[in-house]
PDB file of C-alpha atoms in Angstrom:
ATOM      1  CA  UNK A   1      35.549  -5.535 -14.923  1.00 59.00           C
ATOM      2  CA  UNK A   2      32.001  -5.344 -14.774  1.00 62.00           C
ATOM      3  CA  UNK A   3      31.096  -4.025 -11.484  1.00 90.00           C
ATOM      4  CA  UNK A   4      30.362  -1.805  -9.841  1.00 95.00           C
ATOM      5  CA  UNK A   5      31.155  -1.949  -5.702  1.00 96.00           C
ATOM      6  CA  UNK A   6      29.333  -0.199  -2.610  1.00 97.00           C
ATOM      7  CA  UNK A   7      29.551  -0.222   1.171  1.00 96.00           C
ATOM      8  CA  UNK A   8      28.768  -0.813   3.405  1.00 97.00           C
ATOM      9  CA  UNK A   9      26.635  -3.536   2.549  1.00 95.00           C
ATOM     10  CA  UNK A  10      23.657  -2.569   5.840  1.00 96.00           C
ATOM     11  CA  UNK A  11      23.958   1.296   7.380  1.00 96.00           C
ATOM     12  CA  UNK A  12      22.185   1.246  10.768  1.00 96.00           C
ATOM     13  CA  UNK A  13      22.993   5.699  11.913  1.00 93.00           C
ATOM     14  CA  UNK A  14      21.500   7.805  14.837  1.00 90.00           C
ATOM     15  CA  UNK A  15      19.335  10.852  13.392  1.00 89.00           C
ATOM     16  CA  UNK A  16      22.369  12.374  14.447  1.00 88.00           C
ATOM     17  CA  UNK A  17      25.209  10.609  13.273  1.00 89.00           C
ATOM     18  CA  UNK A  18      27.312  11.771  10.079  1.00 94.00           C
ATOM     19  CA  UNK A  19      28.030   9.363   7.796  1.00 95.00           C
ATOM     20  CA  UNK A  20      29.303   8.455   4.288  1.00 97.00           C
ATOM     21  CA  UNK A  21      27.960   5.443   1.082  1.00 98.00           C
ATOM     22  CA  UNK A  22      31.093   4.320  -0.973  1.00 98.00           C
ATOM     23  CA  UNK A  23      30.257   3.906  -4.457  1.00 98.00           C
ATOM     24  CA  UNK A  24      33.215   2.800  -7.021  1.00 97.00           C
ATOM     25  CA  UNK A  25      33.706   1.132 -10.893  1.00 96.00           C
ATOM     26  CA  UNK A  26      36.344   0.678 -12.852  1.00 91.00           C
ATOM     27  CA  UNK A  27      34.600   0.640 -16.063  1.00 92.00           C
ATOM     28  CA  UNK A  28      35.859   3.510 -17.710  1.00 91.00           C
ATOM     29  CA  UNK A  29      32.134   4.976 -17.269  1.00 91.00           C
ATOM     30  CA  UNK A  30      32.089   8.879 -16.867  1.00 91.00           C
ATOM     31  CA  UNK A  31      28.534   9.287 -15.764  1.00 91.00           C
ATOM     32  CA  UNK A  32      27.676   7.619 -12.464  1.00 94.00           C
ATOM     33  CA  UNK A  33      24.832   8.395 -10.604  1.00 94.00           C
ATOM     34  CA  UNK A  34      22.538   7.652  -6.443  1.00 97.00           C
ATOM     35  CA  UNK A  35      19.007   6.030  -6.749  1.00 96.00           C
ATOM     36  CA  UNK A  36      17.087   5.901  -3.594  1.00 97.00           C
ATOM     37  CA  UNK A  37      14.422   2.755  -3.396  1.00 97.00           C
ATOM     38  CA  UNK A  38      12.373   2.352  -0.809  1.00 96.00           C
ATOM     39  CA  UNK A  39      11.290  -1.780  -0.465  1.00 93.00           C
ATOM     40  CA  UNK A  40       8.288  -3.052  -3.334  1.00 91.00           C
ATOM     41  CA  UNK A  41       8.809   0.695  -5.167  1.00 94.00           C
ATOM     42  CA  UNK A  42      10.822   1.770  -8.556  1.00 95.00           C
ATOM     43  CA  UNK A  43      14.041   3.198  -7.868  1.00 95.00           C
ATOM     44  CA  UNK A  44      14.215   6.878  -8.025  1.00 94.00           C
ATOM     45  CA  UNK A  45      16.443   8.958  -8.892  1.00 93.00           C
ATOM     46  CA  UNK A  46      18.511  11.612  -6.617  1.00 96.00           C
ATOM     47  CA  UNK A  47      21.948  12.910  -8.390  1.00 95.00           C
ATOM     48  CA  UNK A  48      24.226  12.211 -11.334  1.00 92.00           C
ATOM     49  CA  UNK A  49      27.363  13.401 -12.260  1.00 93.00           C
ATOM     50  CA  UNK A  50      28.862  13.519 -15.453  1.00 90.00           C
ATOM     51  CA  UNK A  51      31.989  13.693 -16.015  1.00 91.00           C
ATOM     52  CA  UNK A  52      32.564  14.345 -12.327  1.00 94.00           C
ATOM     53  CA  UNK A  53      30.168  17.384 -11.927  1.00 93.00           C
ATOM     54  CA  UNK A  54      26.990  17.449 -10.594  1.00 94.00           C
ATOM     55  CA  UNK A  55      24.727  17.515 -13.884  1.00 89.00           C
ATOM     56  CA  UNK A  56      21.447  16.791 -11.855  1.00 88.00           C
ATOM     57  CA  UNK A  57      20.223  17.147  -9.133  1.00 92.00           C
ATOM     58  CA  UNK A  58      16.778  16.121  -8.596  1.00 91.00           C
ATOM     59  CA  UNK A  59      15.968  17.816  -5.308  1.00 91.00           C
ATOM     60  CA  UNK A  60      17.016  16.315  -2.553  1.00 95.00           C
ATOM     61  CA  UNK A  61      17.362  17.166   0.701  1.00 95.00           C
ATOM     62  CA  UNK A  62      20.924  18.409   1.132  1.00 95.00           C
ATOM     63  CA  UNK A  63      21.288  16.254   4.601  1.00 96.00           C
ATOM     64  CA  UNK A  64      21.881  13.856   1.526  1.00 97.00           C
ATOM     65  CA  UNK A  65      25.961  15.586  -0.183  1.00 97.00           C
ATOM     66  CA  UNK A  66      26.982  13.728  -3.311  1.00 97.00           C
ATOM     67  CA  UNK A  67      30.583  13.957  -3.325  1.00 97.00           C
ATOM     68  CA  UNK A  68      32.238  12.865  -7.366  1.00 96.00           C
ATOM     69  CA  UNK A  69      36.990  12.818  -6.077  1.00 94.00           C
ATOM     70  CA  UNK A  70      37.512  10.606  -9.364  1.00 92.00           C
ATOM     71  CA  UNK A  71      35.402   9.476 -12.265  1.00 89.00           C
ATOM     72  CA  UNK A  72      35.843   6.071 -10.453  1.00 95.00           C
ATOM     73  CA  UNK A  73      34.896   7.491  -7.891  1.00 97.00           C
ATOM     74  CA  UNK A  74      31.196   8.203  -5.513  1.00 98.00           C
ATOM     75  CA  UNK A  75      29.823   9.394  -2.804  1.00 98.00           C
ATOM     76  CA  UNK A  76      26.873   9.875  -0.780  1.00 98.00           C
ATOM     77  CA  UNK A  77      27.031  11.589   2.169  1.00 97.00           C
ATOM     78  CA  UNK A  78      25.110  11.418   5.368  1.00 96.00           C
ATOM     79  CA  UNK A  79      23.743  13.911   7.839  1.00 94.00           C
ATOM     80  CA  UNK A  80      20.716  14.479  10.235  1.00 93.00           C
ATOM     81  CA  UNK A  81      18.699  12.376   8.594  1.00 93.00           C
ATOM     82  CA  UNK A  82      15.000  11.270   9.580  1.00 95.00           C
ATOM     83  CA  UNK A  83      13.456   7.164   9.886  1.00 95.00           C
ATOM     84  CA  UNK A  84      11.820   7.979   6.605  1.00 96.00           C
ATOM     85  CA  UNK A  85      15.565   8.160   5.015  1.00 96.00           C
ATOM     86  CA  UNK A  86      15.482   4.637   6.306  1.00 97.00           C
ATOM     87  CA  UNK A  87      15.859   2.633   2.306  1.00 97.00           C
ATOM     88  CA  UNK A  88      17.823   1.165  -0.596  1.00 97.00           C
ATOM     89  CA  UNK A  89      20.567   3.148  -2.279  1.00 97.00           C
ATOM     90  CA  UNK A  90      22.089   2.091  -5.128  1.00 97.00           C
ATOM     91  CA  UNK A  91      24.617   3.478  -7.270  1.00 97.00           C
ATOM     92  CA  UNK A  92      24.996   2.541 -10.858  1.00 94.00           C
ATOM     93  CA  UNK A  93      27.422   3.903 -13.201  1.00 93.00           C
ATOM     94  CA  UNK A  94      27.595   4.341 -17.364  1.00 89.00           C
ATOM     95  CA  UNK A  95      29.451   5.221 -20.523  1.00 87.00           C
ATOM     96  CA  UNK A  96      28.016   8.825 -20.310  1.00 80.00           C
ATOM     97  CA  UNK A  97      25.178  10.639 -19.702  1.00 73.00           C
ATOM     98  CA  UNK A  98      24.430  12.500 -22.606  1.00 67.00           C
ATOM     99  CA  UNK A  99      21.562  12.071 -25.007  1.00 57.00           C
ATOM    100  CA  UNK A 100      22.319   9.874 -28.123  1.00 55.00           C
ATOM    101  CA  UNK A 101      24.052   6.796 -26.438  1.00 53.00           C
ATOM    102  CA  UNK A 102      22.005   3.704 -25.438  1.00 66.00           C
ATOM    103  CA  UNK A 103      24.336   2.036 -23.337  1.00 74.00           C
ATOM    104  CA  UNK A 104      22.438   0.043 -19.814  1.00 82.00           C
ATOM    105  CA  UNK A 105      23.461   1.566 -16.028  1.00 87.00           C
ATOM    106  CA  UNK A 106      25.240  -1.052 -14.434  1.00 91.00           C
ATOM    107  CA  UNK A 107      23.789  -1.348 -11.136  1.00 94.00           C
ATOM    108  CA  UNK A 108      25.925  -1.956  -7.782  1.00 95.00           C
ATOM    109  CA  UNK A 109      25.001  -3.863  -4.970  1.00 93.00           C
ATOM    110  CA  UNK A 110      23.398  -1.210  -3.070  1.00 95.00           C
ATOM    111  CA  UNK A 111      23.608  -0.560   0.800  1.00 97.00           C
ATOM    112  CA  UNK A 112      20.642  -0.953   3.053  1.00 96.00           C
ATOM    113  CA  UNK A 113      20.290   2.343   5.166  1.00 97.00           C
ATOM    114  CA  UNK A 114      18.273   2.637   8.978  1.00 96.00           C
ATOM    115  CA  UNK A 115      17.869   5.271  10.921  1.00 95.00           C
ATOM    116  CA  UNK A 116      17.121   4.976  13.832  1.00 93.00           C
TER     117      UNK A 116
ATOM    118  CA  UNK B   1       7.090  13.680 -19.881  1.00 67.00           C
ATOM    119  CA  UNK B   2       7.578  10.118 -19.799  1.00 72.00           C
ATOM    120  CA  UNK B   3       5.434   7.365 -18.217  1.00 91.00           C
ATOM    121  CA  UNK B   4       5.977   4.021 -18.199  1.00 95.00           C
ATOM    122  CA  UNK B   5       2.997   1.406 -16.901  1.00 96.00           C
ATOM    123  CA  UNK B   6       3.156  -2.188 -15.551  1.00 97.00           C
ATOM    124  CA  UNK B   7       0.029  -3.248 -15.489  1.00 96.00           C
ATOM    125  CA  UNK B   8       0.606  -6.708 -13.517  1.00 97.00           C
ATOM    126  CA  UNK B   9       1.782  -6.258  -9.556  1.00 95.00           C
ATOM    127  CA  UNK B  10       2.866  -9.611  -8.917  1.00 96.00           C
ATOM    128  CA  UNK B  11       2.364 -12.815 -11.717  1.00 97.00           C
ATOM    129  CA  UNK B  12       2.842 -16.433 -11.321  1.00 97.00           C
ATOM    130  CA  UNK B  13       4.562 -18.873 -13.378  1.00 97.00           C
ATOM    131  CA  UNK B  14       5.110 -22.601 -13.057  1.00 97.00           C
ATOM    132  CA  UNK B  15       8.953 -24.016 -13.749  1.00 97.00           C
ATOM    133  CA  UNK B  16       9.720 -24.349 -17.299  1.00 97.00           C
ATOM    134  CA  UNK B  17       7.018 -22.581 -19.073  1.00 97.00           C
ATOM    135  CA  UNK B  18       7.378 -19.402 -20.156  1.00 98.00           C
ATOM    136  CA  UNK B  19       6.081 -16.081 -19.095  1.00 98.00           C
ATOM    137  CA  UNK B  20       5.023 -12.526 -20.698  1.00 98.00           C
ATOM    138  CA  UNK B  21       5.711  -9.448 -18.017  1.00 98.00           C
ATOM    139  CA  UNK B  22       3.822  -6.519 -19.842  1.00 98.00           C
ATOM    140  CA  UNK B  23       4.883  -3.306 -20.240  1.00 98.00           C
ATOM    141  CA  UNK B  24       3.669   0.037 -22.045  1.00 97.00           C
ATOM    142  CA  UNK B  25       5.409   3.600 -22.034  1.00 96.00           C
ATOM    143  CA  UNK B  26       4.729   7.211 -23.325  1.00 94.00           C
ATOM    144  CA  UNK B  27       6.620   9.658 -24.390  1.00 89.00           C
ATOM    145  CA  UNK B  28       7.287  12.158 -27.592  1.00 85.00           C
ATOM    146  CA  UNK B  29      10.773  11.853 -28.075  1.00 84.00           C
ATOM    147  CA  UNK B  30      11.034   9.562 -31.398  1.00 85.00           C
ATOM    148  CA  UNK B  31      14.618   8.095 -29.788  1.00 85.00           C
ATOM    149  CA  UNK B  32      14.552   6.073 -26.386  1.00 88.00           C
ATOM    150  CA  UNK B  33      15.714   3.244 -25.362  1.00 90.00           C
ATOM    151  CA  UNK B  34      14.153   0.859 -22.562  1.00 93.00           C
ATOM    152  CA  UNK B  35      15.286  -1.544 -20.575  1.00 93.00           C
ATOM    153  CA  UNK B  36      14.079  -4.040 -18.278  1.00 96.00           C
ATOM    154  CA  UNK B  37      16.194  -5.078 -15.387  1.00 96.00           C
ATOM    155  CA  UNK B  38      15.373  -7.897 -12.509  1.00 97.00           C
ATOM    156  CA  UNK B  39      15.694  -6.794  -9.202  1.00 96.00           C
ATOM    157  CA  UNK B  40      16.226 -10.319  -6.756  1.00 95.00           C
ATOM    158  CA  UNK B  41      15.445  -9.907  -2.763  1.00 91.00           C
ATOM    159  CA  UNK B  42      19.588  -9.074  -3.049  1.00 88.00           C
ATOM    160  CA  UNK B  43      18.210  -5.347  -3.688  1.00 89.00           C
ATOM    161  CA  UNK B  44      21.332  -5.393  -6.781  1.00 89.00           C
ATOM    162  CA  UNK B  45      19.282  -4.596 -10.135  1.00 93.00           C
ATOM    163  CA  UNK B  46      20.624  -6.732 -13.007  1.00 93.00           C
ATOM    164  CA  UNK B  47      20.093  -5.509 -16.500  1.00 92.00           C
ATOM    165  CA  UNK B  48      18.598  -8.122 -18.962  1.00 95.00           C
ATOM    166  CA  UNK B  49      17.204  -6.158 -22.456  1.00 93.00           C
ATOM    167  CA  UNK B  50      18.085  -3.506 -24.201  1.00 92.00           C
ATOM    168  CA  UNK B  51      16.185  -2.133 -27.061  1.00 93.00           C
ATOM    169  CA  UNK B  52      15.665   0.819 -29.242  1.00 90.00           C
ATOM    170  CA  UNK B  53      12.898   2.778 -30.677  1.00 90.00           C
ATOM    171  CA  UNK B  54      14.569   2.550 -34.154  1.00 90.00           C
ATOM    172  CA  UNK B  55      15.976  -0.899 -33.983  1.00 89.00           C
ATOM    173  CA  UNK B  56      14.054  -3.392 -36.756  1.00 88.00           C
ATOM    174  CA  UNK B  57      14.183  -6.535 -34.364  1.00 92.00           C
ATOM    175  CA  UNK B  58      12.942  -7.422 -31.208  1.00 94.00           C
ATOM    176  CA  UNK B  59      16.178  -7.719 -28.831  1.00 93.00           C
ATOM    177  CA  UNK B  60      16.408 -11.288 -27.872  1.00 95.00           C
ATOM    178  CA  UNK B  61      18.994 -12.227 -24.813  1.00 94.00           C
ATOM    179  CA  UNK B  62      19.739 -15.836 -24.205  1.00 96.00           C
ATOM    180  CA  UNK B  63      15.907 -17.373 -22.304  1.00 97.00           C
ATOM    181  CA  UNK B  64      14.859 -13.622 -22.091  1.00 97.00           C
ATOM    182  CA  UNK B  65      13.658 -11.703 -25.506  1.00 97.00           C
ATOM    183  CA  UNK B  66      11.271  -8.517 -25.479  1.00 97.00           C
ATOM    184  CA  UNK B  67       7.742  -8.448 -27.677  1.00 96.00           C
ATOM    185  CA  UNK B  68       8.796  -4.352 -29.576  1.00 96.00           C
ATOM    186  CA  UNK B  69       5.419  -3.089 -30.885  1.00 96.00           C
ATOM    187  CA  UNK B  70       6.541   0.668 -31.632  1.00 94.00           C
ATOM    188  CA  UNK B  71       2.700   1.399 -32.939  1.00 94.00           C
ATOM    189  CA  UNK B  72       0.851   0.892 -29.322  1.00 95.00           C
ATOM    190  CA  UNK B  73       3.843   1.594 -27.272  1.00 95.00           C
ATOM    191  CA  UNK B  74       4.785  -1.261 -25.132  1.00 97.00           C
ATOM    192  CA  UNK B  75       7.701  -3.558 -24.525  1.00 97.00           C
ATOM    193  CA  UNK B  76       6.704  -6.375 -23.045  1.00 98.00           C
ATOM    194  CA  UNK B  77       9.446  -8.862 -22.411  1.00 98.00           C
ATOM    195  CA  UNK B  78       8.991 -12.737 -21.924  1.00 98.00           C
ATOM    196  CA  UNK B  79      10.628 -15.454 -20.321  1.00 98.00           C
ATOM    197  CA  UNK B  80      10.582 -18.711 -22.057  1.00 96.00           C
ATOM    198  CA  UNK B  81      11.382 -21.622 -19.843  1.00 96.00           C
ATOM    199  CA  UNK B  82      11.026 -20.055 -16.483  1.00 97.00           C
ATOM    200  CA  UNK B  83      14.022 -21.308 -13.549  1.00 97.00           C
ATOM    201  CA  UNK B  84      13.223 -20.798 -10.058  1.00 97.00           C
ATOM    202  CA  UNK B  85      16.170 -19.260  -9.932  1.00 96.00           C
ATOM    203  CA  UNK B  86      13.584 -16.547 -12.149  1.00 98.00           C
ATOM    204  CA  UNK B  87      12.059 -15.509  -8.520  1.00 97.00           C
ATOM    205  CA  UNK B  88      12.122 -11.765  -9.258  1.00 97.00           C
ATOM    206  CA  UNK B  89      11.262  -7.748  -9.081  1.00 97.00           C
ATOM    207  CA  UNK B  90      11.258  -6.771 -12.973  1.00 98.00           C
ATOM    208  CA  UNK B  91      11.560  -3.466 -13.492  1.00 98.00           C
ATOM    209  CA  UNK B  92      10.631  -1.689 -17.762  1.00 97.00           C
ATOM    210  CA  UNK B  93      12.987   1.937 -18.574  1.00 94.00           C
ATOM    211  CA  UNK B  94      12.784   3.685 -20.452  1.00 91.00           C
ATOM    212  CA  UNK B  95      15.671   6.751 -21.136  1.00 87.00           C
ATOM    213  CA  UNK B  96      14.729   9.384 -23.757  1.00 78.00           C
ATOM    214  CA  UNK B  97      18.025   9.969 -25.920  1.00 74.00           C
ATOM    215  CA  UNK B  98      16.448  12.937 -28.207  1.00 61.00           C
ATOM    216  CA  UNK B  99      17.141  15.501 -26.448  1.00 57.00           C
ATOM    217  CA  UNK B 100      20.467  16.826 -26.016  1.00 52.00           C
ATOM    218  CA  UNK B 101      19.466  17.352 -21.826  1.00 55.00           C
ATOM    219  CA  UNK B 102      18.373  14.028 -21.414  1.00 55.00           C
ATOM    220  CA  UNK B 103      21.907  13.407 -19.149  1.00 59.00           C
ATOM    221  CA  UNK B 104      20.746   9.049 -18.398  1.00 67.00           C
ATOM    222  CA  UNK B 105      17.617   9.830 -16.454  1.00 80.00           C
ATOM    223  CA  UNK B 106      16.185   6.291 -16.775  1.00 86.00           C
ATOM    224  CA  UNK B 107      12.403   6.120 -15.663  1.00 89.00           C
ATOM    225  CA  UNK B 108      11.357   2.708 -14.363  1.00 95.00           C
ATOM    226  CA  UNK B 109       7.094   1.531 -13.922  1.00 96.00           C
ATOM    227  CA  UNK B 110       5.997  -0.174 -10.891  1.00 97.00           C
ATOM    228  CA  UNK B 111       6.973  -3.114 -11.140  1.00 97.00           C
ATOM    229  CA  UNK B 112       6.282  -6.795 -11.053  1.00 98.00           C
ATOM    230  CA  UNK B 113       7.102  -9.204  -8.534  1.00 97.00           C
ATOM    231  CA  UNK B 114       7.181 -12.841 -10.640  1.00 98.00           C
ATOM    232  CA  UNK B 115       7.092 -16.046  -8.584  1.00 98.00           C
ATOM    233  CA  UNK B 116       8.452 -19.014 -10.843  1.00 97.00           C
ATOM    234  CA  UNK B 117       6.371 -22.548  -8.774  1.00 96.00           C
ATOM    235  CA  UNK B 118       8.601 -25.573  -8.724  1.00 94.00           C
TER     236      UNK B 118
END
């Protein structure tokens, strides 16, 4: 199984809502990532989890809250978002995140988020 | 700091012809990996091909090959025998490996939109 799944595929939310994005992989990978991607732009790294611990937070606003309950699952909790947060949110996983390995990142299909 | 440059915002190619997508990079780390990803309009990022900085030979994967010129710091993607399904956005990305705290961080170029005409 070389698949990363993400739910939901589409999400529309108001600025006062609380919602969560879910990502799952069963490849035994120990590194998981959240990216934000605006239309026709490259993905921007938000968070990296390595062995279920947050190892990188790219100065993401606190209205985005990541969570890694176990090695297969990654959540992104959303609260009080702004319209400019509307984007495609991609999850990825790789064998590990440490230096010295060449492993590629496998990406999920993404969640298209619209904030009204 | 690492940097990836893709100078072609858009490229057009006739079906069954070959096309080269350009990518140049800049890094001070002698140990790095270069990746190409394809992103169709559906949004999923699909891994295509990988080249390590110490690999002696150019990487190939089916119709994809990577023209790696280390001295020029370029890693161009060559797609042979283009198909209509190749129409997509293509991203070049780099990951520095030598530093122990790289944490798998990928740096992406701005992307090239490839359109294949019948």
